[in-house]
PDB file of N, CA and C in Angstrom:
ATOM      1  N   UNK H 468       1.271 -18.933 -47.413  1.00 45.00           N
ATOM      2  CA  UNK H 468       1.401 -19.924 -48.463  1.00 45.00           C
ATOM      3  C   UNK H 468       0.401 -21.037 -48.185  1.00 45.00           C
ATOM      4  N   UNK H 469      -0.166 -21.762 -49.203  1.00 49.00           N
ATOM      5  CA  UNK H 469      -1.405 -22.128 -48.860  1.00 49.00           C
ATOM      6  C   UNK H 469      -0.967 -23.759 -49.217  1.00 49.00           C
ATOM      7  N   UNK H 470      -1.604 -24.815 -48.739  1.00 54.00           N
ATOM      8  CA  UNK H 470      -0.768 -26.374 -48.693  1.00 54.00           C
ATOM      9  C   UNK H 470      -0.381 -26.412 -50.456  1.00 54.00           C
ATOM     10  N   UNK H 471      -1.421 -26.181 -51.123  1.00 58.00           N
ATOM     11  CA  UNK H 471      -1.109 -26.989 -52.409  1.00 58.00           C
ATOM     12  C   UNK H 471       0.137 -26.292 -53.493  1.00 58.00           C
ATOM     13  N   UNK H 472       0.478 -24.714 -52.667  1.00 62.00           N
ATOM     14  CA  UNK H 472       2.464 -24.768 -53.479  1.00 62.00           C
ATOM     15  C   UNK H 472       3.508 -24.434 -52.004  1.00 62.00           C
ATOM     16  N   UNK H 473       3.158 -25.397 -50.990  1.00 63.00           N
ATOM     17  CA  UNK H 473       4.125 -25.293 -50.077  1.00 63.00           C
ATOM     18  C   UNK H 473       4.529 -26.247 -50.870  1.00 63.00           C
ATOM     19  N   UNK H 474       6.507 -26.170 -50.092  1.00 61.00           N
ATOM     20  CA  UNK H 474       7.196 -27.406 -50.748  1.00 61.00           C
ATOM     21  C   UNK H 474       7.025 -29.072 -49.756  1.00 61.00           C
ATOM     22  N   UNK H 475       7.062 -30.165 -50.468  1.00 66.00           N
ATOM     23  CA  UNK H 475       6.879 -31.109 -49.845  1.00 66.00           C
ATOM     24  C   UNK H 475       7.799 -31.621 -48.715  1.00 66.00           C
ATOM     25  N   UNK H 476       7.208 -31.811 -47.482  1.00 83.00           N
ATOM     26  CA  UNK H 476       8.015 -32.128 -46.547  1.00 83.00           C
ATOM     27  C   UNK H 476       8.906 -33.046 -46.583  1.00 83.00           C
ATOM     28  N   UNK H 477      10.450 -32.905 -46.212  1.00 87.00           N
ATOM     29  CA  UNK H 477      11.631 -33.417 -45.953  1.00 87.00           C
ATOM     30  C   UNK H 477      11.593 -34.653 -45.190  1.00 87.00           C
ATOM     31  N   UNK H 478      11.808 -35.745 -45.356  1.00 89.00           N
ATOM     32  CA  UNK H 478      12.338 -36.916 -43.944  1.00 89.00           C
ATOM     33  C   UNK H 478      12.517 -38.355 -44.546  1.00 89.00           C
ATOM     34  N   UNK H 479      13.367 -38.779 -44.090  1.00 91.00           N
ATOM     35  CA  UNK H 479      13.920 -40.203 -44.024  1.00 91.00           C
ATOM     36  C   UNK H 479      13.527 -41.086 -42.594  1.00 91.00           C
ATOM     37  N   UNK H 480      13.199 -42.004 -43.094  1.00 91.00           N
ATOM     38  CA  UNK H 480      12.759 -43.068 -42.583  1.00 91.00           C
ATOM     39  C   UNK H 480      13.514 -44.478 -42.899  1.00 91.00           C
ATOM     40  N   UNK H 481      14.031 -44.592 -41.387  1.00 89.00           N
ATOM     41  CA  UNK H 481      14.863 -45.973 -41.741  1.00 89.00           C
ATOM     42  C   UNK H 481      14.150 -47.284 -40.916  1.00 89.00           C
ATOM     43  N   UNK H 482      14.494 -48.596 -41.340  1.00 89.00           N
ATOM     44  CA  UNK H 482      13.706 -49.807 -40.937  1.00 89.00           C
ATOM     45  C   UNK H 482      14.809 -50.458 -40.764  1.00 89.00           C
ATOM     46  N   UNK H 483      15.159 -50.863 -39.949  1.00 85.00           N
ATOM     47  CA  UNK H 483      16.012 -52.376 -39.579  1.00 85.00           C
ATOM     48  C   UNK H 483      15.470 -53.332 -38.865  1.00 85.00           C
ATOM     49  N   UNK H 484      15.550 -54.480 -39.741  1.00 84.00           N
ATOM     50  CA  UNK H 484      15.535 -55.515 -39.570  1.00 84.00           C
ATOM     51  C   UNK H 484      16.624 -56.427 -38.998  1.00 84.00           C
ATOM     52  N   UNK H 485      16.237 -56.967 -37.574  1.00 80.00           N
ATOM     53  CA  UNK H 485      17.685 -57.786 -37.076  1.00 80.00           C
ATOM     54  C   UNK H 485      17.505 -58.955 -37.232  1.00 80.00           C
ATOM     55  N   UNK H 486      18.302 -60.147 -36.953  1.00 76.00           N
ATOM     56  CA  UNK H 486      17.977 -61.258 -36.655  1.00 76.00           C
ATOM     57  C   UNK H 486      17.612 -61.868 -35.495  1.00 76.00           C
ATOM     58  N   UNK H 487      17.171 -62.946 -34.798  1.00 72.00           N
ATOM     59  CA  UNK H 487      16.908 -62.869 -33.551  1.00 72.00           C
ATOM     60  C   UNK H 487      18.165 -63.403 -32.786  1.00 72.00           C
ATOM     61  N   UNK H 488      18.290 -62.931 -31.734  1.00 74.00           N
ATOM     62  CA  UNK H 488      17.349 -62.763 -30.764  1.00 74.00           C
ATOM     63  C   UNK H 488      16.827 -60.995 -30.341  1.00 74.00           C
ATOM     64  N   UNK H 489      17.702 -59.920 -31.492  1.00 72.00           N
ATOM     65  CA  UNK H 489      17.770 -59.194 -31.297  1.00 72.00           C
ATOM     66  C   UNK H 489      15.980 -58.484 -31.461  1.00 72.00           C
ATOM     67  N   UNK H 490      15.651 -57.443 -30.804  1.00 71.00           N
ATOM     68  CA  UNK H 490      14.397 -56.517 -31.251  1.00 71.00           C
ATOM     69  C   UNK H 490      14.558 -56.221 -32.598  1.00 71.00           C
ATOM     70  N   UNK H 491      13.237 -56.379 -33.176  1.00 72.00           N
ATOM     71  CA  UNK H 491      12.842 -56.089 -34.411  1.00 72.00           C
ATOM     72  C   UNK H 491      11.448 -56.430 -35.384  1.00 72.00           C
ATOM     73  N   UNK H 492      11.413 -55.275 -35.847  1.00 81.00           N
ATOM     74  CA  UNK H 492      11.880 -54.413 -36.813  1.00 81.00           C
ATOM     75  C   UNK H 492      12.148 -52.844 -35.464  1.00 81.00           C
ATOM     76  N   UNK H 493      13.261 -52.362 -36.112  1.00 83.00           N
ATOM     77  CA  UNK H 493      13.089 -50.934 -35.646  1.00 83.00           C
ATOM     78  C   UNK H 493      13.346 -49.867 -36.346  1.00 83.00           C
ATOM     79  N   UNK H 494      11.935 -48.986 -36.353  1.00 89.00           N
ATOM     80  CA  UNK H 494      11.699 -48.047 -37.159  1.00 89.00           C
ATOM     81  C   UNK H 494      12.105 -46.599 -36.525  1.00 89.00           C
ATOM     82  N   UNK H 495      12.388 -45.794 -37.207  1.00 90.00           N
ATOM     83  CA  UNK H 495      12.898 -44.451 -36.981  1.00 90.00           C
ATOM     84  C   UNK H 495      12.791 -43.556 -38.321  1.00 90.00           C
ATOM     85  N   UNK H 496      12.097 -41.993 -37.717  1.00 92.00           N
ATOM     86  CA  UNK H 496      11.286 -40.933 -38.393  1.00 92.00           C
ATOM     87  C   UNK H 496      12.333 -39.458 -38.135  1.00 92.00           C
ATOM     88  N   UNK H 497      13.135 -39.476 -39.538  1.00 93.00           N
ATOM     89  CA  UNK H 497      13.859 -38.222 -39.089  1.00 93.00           C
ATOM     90  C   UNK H 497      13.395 -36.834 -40.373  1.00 93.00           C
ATOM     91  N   UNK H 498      13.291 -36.212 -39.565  1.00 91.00           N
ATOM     92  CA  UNK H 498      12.554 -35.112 -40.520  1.00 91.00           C
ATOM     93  C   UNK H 498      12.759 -33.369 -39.574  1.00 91.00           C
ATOM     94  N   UNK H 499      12.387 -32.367 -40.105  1.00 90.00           N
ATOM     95  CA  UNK H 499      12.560 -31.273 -39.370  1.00 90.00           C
ATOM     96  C   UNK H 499      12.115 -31.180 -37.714  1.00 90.00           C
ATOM     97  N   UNK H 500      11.703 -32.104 -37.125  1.00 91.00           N
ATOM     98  CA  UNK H 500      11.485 -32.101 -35.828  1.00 91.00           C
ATOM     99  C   UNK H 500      12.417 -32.658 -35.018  1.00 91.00           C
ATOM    100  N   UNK H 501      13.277 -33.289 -35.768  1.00 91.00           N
ATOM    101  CA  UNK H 501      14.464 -33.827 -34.895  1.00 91.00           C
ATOM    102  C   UNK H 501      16.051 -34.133 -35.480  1.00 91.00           C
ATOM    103  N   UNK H 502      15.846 -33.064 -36.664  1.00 91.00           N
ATOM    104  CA  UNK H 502      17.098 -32.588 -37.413  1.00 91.00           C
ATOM    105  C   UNK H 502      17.248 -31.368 -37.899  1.00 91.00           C
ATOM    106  N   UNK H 503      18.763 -30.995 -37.861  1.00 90.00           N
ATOM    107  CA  UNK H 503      19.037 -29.464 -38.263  1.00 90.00           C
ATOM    108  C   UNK H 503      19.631 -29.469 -39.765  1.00 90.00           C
ATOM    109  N   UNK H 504      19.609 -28.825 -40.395  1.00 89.00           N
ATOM    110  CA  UNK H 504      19.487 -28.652 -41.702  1.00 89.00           C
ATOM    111  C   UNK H 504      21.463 -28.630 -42.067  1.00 89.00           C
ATOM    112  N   UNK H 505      22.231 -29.472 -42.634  1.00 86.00           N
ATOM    113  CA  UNK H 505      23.405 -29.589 -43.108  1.00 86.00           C
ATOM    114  C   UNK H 505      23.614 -28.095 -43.488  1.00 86.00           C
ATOM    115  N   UNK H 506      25.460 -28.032 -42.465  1.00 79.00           N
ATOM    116  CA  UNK H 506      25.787 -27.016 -43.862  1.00 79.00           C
ATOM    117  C   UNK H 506      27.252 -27.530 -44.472  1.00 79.00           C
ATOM    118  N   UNK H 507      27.250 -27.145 -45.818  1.00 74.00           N
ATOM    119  CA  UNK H 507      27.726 -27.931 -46.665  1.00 74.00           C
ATOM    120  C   UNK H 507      28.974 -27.385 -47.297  1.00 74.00           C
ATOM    121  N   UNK H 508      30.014 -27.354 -47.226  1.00 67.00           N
ATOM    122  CA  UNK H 508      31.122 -26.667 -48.404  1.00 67.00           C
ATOM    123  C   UNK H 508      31.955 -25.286 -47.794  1.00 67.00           C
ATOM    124  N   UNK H 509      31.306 -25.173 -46.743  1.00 64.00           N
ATOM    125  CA  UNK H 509      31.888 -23.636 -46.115  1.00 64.00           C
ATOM    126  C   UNK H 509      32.917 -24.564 -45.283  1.00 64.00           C
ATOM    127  N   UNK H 510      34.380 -23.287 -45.777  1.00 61.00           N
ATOM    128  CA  UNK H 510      35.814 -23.862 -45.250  1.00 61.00           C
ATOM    129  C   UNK H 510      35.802 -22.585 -43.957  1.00 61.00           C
ATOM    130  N   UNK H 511      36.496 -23.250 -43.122  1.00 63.00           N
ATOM    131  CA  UNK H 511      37.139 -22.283 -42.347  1.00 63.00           C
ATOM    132  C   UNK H 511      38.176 -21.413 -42.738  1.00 63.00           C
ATOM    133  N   UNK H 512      37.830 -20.251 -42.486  1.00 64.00           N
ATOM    134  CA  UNK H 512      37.838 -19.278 -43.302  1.00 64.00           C
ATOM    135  C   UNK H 512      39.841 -18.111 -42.586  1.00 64.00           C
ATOM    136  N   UNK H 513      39.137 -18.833 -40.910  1.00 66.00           N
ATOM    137  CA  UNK H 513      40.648 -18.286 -40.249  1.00 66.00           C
ATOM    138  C   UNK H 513      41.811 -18.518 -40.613  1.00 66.00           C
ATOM    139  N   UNK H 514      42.031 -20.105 -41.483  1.00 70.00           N
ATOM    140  CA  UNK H 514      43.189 -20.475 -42.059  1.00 70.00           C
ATOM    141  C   UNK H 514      43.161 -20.128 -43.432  1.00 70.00           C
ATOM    142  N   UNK H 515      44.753 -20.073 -43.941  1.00 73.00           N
ATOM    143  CA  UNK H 515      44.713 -19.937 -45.317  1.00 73.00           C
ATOM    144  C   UNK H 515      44.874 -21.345 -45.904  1.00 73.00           C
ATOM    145  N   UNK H 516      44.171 -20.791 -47.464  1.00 71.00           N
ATOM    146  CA  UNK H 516      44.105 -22.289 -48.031  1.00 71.00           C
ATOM    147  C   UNK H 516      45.409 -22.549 -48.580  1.00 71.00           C
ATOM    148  N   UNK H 517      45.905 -23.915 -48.579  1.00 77.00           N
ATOM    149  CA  UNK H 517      47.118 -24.545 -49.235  1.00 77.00           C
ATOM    150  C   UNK H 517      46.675 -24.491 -50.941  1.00 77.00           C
ATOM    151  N   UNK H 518      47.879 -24.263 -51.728  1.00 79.00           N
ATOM    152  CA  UNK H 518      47.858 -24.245 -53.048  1.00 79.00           C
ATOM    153  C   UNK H 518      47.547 -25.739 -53.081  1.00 79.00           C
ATOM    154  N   UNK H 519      46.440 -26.430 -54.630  1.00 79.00           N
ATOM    155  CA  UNK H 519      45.927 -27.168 -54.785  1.00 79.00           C
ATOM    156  C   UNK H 519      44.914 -27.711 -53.618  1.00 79.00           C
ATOM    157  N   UNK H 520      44.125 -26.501 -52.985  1.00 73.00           N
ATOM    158  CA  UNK H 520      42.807 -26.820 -52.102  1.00 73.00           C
ATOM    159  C   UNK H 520      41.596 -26.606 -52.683  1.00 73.00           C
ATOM    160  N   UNK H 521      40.341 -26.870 -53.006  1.00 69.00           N
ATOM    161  CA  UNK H 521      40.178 -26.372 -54.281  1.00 69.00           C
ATOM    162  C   UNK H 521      38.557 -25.960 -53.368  1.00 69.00           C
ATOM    163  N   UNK H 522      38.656 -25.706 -52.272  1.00 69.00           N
ATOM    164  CA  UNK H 522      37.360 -25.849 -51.250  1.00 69.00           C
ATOM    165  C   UNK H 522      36.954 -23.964 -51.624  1.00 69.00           C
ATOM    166  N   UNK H 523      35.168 -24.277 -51.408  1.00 69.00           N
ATOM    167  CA  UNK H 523      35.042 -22.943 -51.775  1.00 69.00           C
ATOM    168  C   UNK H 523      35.236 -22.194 -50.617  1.00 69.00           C
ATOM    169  N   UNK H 524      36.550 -21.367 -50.557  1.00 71.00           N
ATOM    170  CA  UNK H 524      36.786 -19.793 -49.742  1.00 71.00           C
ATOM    171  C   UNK H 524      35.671 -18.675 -49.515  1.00 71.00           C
ATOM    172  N   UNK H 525      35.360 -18.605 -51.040  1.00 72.00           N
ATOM    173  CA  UNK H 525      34.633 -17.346 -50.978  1.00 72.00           C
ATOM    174  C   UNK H 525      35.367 -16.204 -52.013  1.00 72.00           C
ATOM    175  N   UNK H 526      36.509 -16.378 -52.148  1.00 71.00           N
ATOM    176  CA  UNK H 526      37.690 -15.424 -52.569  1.00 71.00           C
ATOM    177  C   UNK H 526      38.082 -16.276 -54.056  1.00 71.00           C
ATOM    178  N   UNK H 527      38.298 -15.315 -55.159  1.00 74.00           N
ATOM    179  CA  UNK H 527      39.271 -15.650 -55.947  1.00 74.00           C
ATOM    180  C   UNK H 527      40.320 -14.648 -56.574  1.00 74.00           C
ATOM    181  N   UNK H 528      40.915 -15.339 -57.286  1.00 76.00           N
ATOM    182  CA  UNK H 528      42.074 -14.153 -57.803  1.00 76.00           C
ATOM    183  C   UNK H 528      41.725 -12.333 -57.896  1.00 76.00           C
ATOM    184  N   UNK H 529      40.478 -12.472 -58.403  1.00 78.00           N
ATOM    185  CA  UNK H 529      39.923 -11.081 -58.968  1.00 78.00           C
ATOM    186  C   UNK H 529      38.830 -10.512 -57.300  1.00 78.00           C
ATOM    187  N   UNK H 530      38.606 -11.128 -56.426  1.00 79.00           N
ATOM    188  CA  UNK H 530      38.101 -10.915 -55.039  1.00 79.00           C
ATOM    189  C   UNK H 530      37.359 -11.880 -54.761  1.00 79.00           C
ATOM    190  N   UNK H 531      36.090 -11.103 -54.366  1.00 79.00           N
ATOM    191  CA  UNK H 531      34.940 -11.758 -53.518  1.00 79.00           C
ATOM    192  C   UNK H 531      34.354 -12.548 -54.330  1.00 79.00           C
ATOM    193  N   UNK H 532      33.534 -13.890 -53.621  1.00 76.00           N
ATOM    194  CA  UNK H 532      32.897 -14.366 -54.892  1.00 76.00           C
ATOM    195  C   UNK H 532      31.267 -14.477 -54.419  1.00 76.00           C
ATOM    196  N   UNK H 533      30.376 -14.256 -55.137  1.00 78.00           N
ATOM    197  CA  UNK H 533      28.922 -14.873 -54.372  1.00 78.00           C
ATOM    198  C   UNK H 533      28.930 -15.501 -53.276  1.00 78.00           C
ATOM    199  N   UNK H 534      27.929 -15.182 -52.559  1.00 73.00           N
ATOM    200  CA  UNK H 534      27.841 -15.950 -51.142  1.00 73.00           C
ATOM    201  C   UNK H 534      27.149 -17.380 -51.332  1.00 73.00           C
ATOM    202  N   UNK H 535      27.723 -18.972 -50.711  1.00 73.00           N
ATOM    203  CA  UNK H 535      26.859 -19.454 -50.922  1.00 73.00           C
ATOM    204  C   UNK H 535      25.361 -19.842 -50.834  1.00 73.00           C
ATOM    205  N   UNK H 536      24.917 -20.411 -51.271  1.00 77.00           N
ATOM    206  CA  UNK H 536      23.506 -21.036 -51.312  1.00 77.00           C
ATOM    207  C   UNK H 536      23.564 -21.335 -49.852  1.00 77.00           C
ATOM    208  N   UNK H 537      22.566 -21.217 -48.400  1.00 80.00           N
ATOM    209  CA  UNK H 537      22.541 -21.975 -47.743  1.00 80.00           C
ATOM    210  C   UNK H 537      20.851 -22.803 -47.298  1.00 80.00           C
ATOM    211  N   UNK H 538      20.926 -23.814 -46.633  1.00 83.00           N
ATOM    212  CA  UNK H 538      19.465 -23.930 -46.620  1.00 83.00           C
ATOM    213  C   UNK H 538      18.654 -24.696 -47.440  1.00 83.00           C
ATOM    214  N   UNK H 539      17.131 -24.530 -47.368  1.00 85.00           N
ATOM    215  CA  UNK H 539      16.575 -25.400 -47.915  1.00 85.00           C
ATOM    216  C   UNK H 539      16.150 -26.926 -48.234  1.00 85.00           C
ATOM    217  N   UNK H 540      15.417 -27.424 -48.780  1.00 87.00           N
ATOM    218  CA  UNK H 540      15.087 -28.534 -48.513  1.00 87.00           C
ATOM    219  C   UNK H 540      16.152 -30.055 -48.394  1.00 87.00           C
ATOM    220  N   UNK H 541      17.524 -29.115 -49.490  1.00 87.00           N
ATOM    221  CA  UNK H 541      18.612 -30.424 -49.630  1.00 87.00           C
ATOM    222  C   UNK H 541      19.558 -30.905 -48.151  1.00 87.00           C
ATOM    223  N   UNK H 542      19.477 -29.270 -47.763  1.00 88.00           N
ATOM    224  CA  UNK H 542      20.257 -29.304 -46.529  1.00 88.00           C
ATOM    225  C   UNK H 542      19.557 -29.841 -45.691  1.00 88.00           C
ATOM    226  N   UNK H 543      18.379 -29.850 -45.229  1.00 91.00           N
ATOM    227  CA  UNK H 543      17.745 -30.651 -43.950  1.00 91.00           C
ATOM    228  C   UNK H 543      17.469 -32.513 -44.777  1.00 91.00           C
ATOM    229  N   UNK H 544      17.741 -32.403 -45.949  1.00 92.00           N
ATOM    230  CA  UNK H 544      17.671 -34.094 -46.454  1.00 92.00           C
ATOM    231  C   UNK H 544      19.120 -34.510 -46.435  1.00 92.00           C
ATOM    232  N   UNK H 545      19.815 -33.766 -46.409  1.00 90.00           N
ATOM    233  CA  UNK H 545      21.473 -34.259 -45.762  1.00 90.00           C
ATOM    234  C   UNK H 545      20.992 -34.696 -44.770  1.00 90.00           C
ATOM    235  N   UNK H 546      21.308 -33.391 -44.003  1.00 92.00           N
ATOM    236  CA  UNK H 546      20.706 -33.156 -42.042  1.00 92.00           C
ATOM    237  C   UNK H 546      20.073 -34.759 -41.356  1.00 92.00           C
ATOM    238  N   UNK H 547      18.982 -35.043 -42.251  1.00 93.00           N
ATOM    239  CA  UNK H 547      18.066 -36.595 -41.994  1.00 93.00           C
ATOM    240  C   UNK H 547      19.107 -37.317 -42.187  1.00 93.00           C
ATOM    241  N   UNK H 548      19.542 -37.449 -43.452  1.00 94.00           N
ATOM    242  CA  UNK H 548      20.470 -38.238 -43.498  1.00 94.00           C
ATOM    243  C   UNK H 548      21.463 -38.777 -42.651  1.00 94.00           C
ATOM    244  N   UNK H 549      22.057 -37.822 -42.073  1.00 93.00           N
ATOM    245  CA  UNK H 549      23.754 -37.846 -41.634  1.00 93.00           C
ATOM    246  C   UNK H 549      23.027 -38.176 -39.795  1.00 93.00           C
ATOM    247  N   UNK H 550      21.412 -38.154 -39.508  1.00 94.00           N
ATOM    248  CA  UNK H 550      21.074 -38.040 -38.481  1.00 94.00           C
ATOM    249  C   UNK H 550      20.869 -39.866 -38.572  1.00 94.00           C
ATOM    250  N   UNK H 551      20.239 -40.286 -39.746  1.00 93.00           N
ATOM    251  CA  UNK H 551      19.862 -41.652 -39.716  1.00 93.00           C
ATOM    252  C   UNK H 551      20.642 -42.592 -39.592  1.00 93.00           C
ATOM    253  N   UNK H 552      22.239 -42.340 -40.537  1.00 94.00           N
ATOM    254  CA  UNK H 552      24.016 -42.799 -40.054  1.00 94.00           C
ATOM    255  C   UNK H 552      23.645 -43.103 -38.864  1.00 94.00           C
ATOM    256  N   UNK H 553      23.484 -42.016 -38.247  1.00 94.00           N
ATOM    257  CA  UNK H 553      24.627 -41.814 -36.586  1.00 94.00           C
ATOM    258  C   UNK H 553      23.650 -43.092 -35.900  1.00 94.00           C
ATOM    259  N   UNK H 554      22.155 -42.980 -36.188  1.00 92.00           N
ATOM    260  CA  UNK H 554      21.353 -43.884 -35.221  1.00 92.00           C
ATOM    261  C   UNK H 554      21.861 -45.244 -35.635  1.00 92.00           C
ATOM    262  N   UNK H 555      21.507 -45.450 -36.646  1.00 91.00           N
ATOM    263  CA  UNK H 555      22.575 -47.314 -37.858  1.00 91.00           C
ATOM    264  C   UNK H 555      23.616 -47.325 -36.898  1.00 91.00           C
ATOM    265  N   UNK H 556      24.523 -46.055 -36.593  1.00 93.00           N
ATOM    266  CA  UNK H 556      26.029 -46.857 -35.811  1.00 93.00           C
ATOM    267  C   UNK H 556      25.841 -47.138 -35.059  1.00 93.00           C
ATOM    268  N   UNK H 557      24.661 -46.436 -33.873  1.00 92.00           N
ATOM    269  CA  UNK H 557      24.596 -46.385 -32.708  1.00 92.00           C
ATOM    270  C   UNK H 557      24.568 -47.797 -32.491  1.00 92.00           C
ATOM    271  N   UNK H 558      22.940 -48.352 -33.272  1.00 88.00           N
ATOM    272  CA  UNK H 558      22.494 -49.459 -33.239  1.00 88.00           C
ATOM    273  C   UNK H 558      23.382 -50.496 -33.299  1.00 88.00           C
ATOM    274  N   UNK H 559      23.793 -50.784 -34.226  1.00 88.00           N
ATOM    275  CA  UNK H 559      24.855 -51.831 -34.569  1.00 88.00           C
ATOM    276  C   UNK H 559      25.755 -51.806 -33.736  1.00 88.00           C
ATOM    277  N   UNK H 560      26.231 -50.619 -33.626  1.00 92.00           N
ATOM    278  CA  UNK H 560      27.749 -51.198 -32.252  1.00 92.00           C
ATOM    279  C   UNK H 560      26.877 -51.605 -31.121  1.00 92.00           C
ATOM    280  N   UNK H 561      25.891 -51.292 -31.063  1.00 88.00           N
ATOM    281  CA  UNK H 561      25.330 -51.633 -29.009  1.00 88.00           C
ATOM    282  C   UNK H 561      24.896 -53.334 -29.737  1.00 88.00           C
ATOM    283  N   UNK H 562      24.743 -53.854 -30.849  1.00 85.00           N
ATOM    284  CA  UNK H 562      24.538 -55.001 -30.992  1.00 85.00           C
ATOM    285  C   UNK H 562      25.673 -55.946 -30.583  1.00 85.00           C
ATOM    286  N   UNK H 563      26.484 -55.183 -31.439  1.00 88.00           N
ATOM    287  CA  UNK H 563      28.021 -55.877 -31.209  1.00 88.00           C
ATOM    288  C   UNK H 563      28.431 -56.199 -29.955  1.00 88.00           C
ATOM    289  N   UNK H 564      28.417 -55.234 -29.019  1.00 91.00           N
ATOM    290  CA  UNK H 564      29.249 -54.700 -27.906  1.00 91.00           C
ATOM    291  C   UNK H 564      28.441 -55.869 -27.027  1.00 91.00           C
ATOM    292  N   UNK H 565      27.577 -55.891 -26.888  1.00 86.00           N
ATOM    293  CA  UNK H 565      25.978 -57.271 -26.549  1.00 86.00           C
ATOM    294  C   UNK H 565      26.673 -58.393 -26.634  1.00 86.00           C
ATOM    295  N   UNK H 566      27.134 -58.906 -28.106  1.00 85.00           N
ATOM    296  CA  UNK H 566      27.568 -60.043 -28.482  1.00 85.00           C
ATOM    297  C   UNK H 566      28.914 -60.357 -28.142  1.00 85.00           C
ATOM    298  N   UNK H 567      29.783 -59.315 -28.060  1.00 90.00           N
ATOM    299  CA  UNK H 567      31.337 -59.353 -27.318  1.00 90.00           C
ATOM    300  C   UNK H 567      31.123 -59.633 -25.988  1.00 90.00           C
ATOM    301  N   UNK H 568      30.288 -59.572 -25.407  1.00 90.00           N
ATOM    302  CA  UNK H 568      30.004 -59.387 -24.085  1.00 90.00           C
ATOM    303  C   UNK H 568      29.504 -60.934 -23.805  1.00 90.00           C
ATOM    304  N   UNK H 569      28.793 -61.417 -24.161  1.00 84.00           N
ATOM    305  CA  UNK H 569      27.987 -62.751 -24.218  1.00 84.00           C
ATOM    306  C   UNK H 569      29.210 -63.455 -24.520  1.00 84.00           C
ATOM    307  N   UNK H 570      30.430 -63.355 -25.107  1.00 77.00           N
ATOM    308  CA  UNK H 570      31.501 -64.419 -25.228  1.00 77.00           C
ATOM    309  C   UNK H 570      32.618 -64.564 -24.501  1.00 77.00           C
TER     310      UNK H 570
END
């Protein structure tokens, strides 16, 4: 596949800005080199579902149903996503935990 119909690369990029005295700006680059691609909607499958669960099984009244979709560009822009969260909490609580500490 040749650059001009590959699909466009995936990644989030987050910037925080603190106040002082804290470091800042701090930037962070999440993209397929340091995230795994979400998977999304698949129930565990060992338990049975409770009436009014409405999560896709796989199964309906009449059987099997299509397998889902997995993959692709949405799942690794979750993936960034849910990777860029975790760093925001990280950050912020070690701010906090700093400032609890200082009092």
């Amino acid at each position: 596949m040749n650059e001009a119909n590959s699909p466009p690369a995936v990644s989030v990029q987050a910037q925080f800005t603190l106040p002082s005295p804290h470091q800042s700006p701090v930037e962070q680059k999440f993209d397929a080199s340091n995230c795994k691609e979400a998977v999304i909607g698949k129930v565990d499958t060992s338990k049975k579902l409770e009436p009014g669960d409405f999560s896709y099984s796989g199964m309906h009244d009449q059987g099997l149903l299509p397998a889902m979709k997995e993959g692709g560009p949405y799942a690794l822009l979750i993936g960034c996503v849910d990777e860029a969260q975790k760093s925001s909490n990280e950050l912020l609580t070690s701010i906090i935990q700093d400032e609890k500490a200082k009092k």
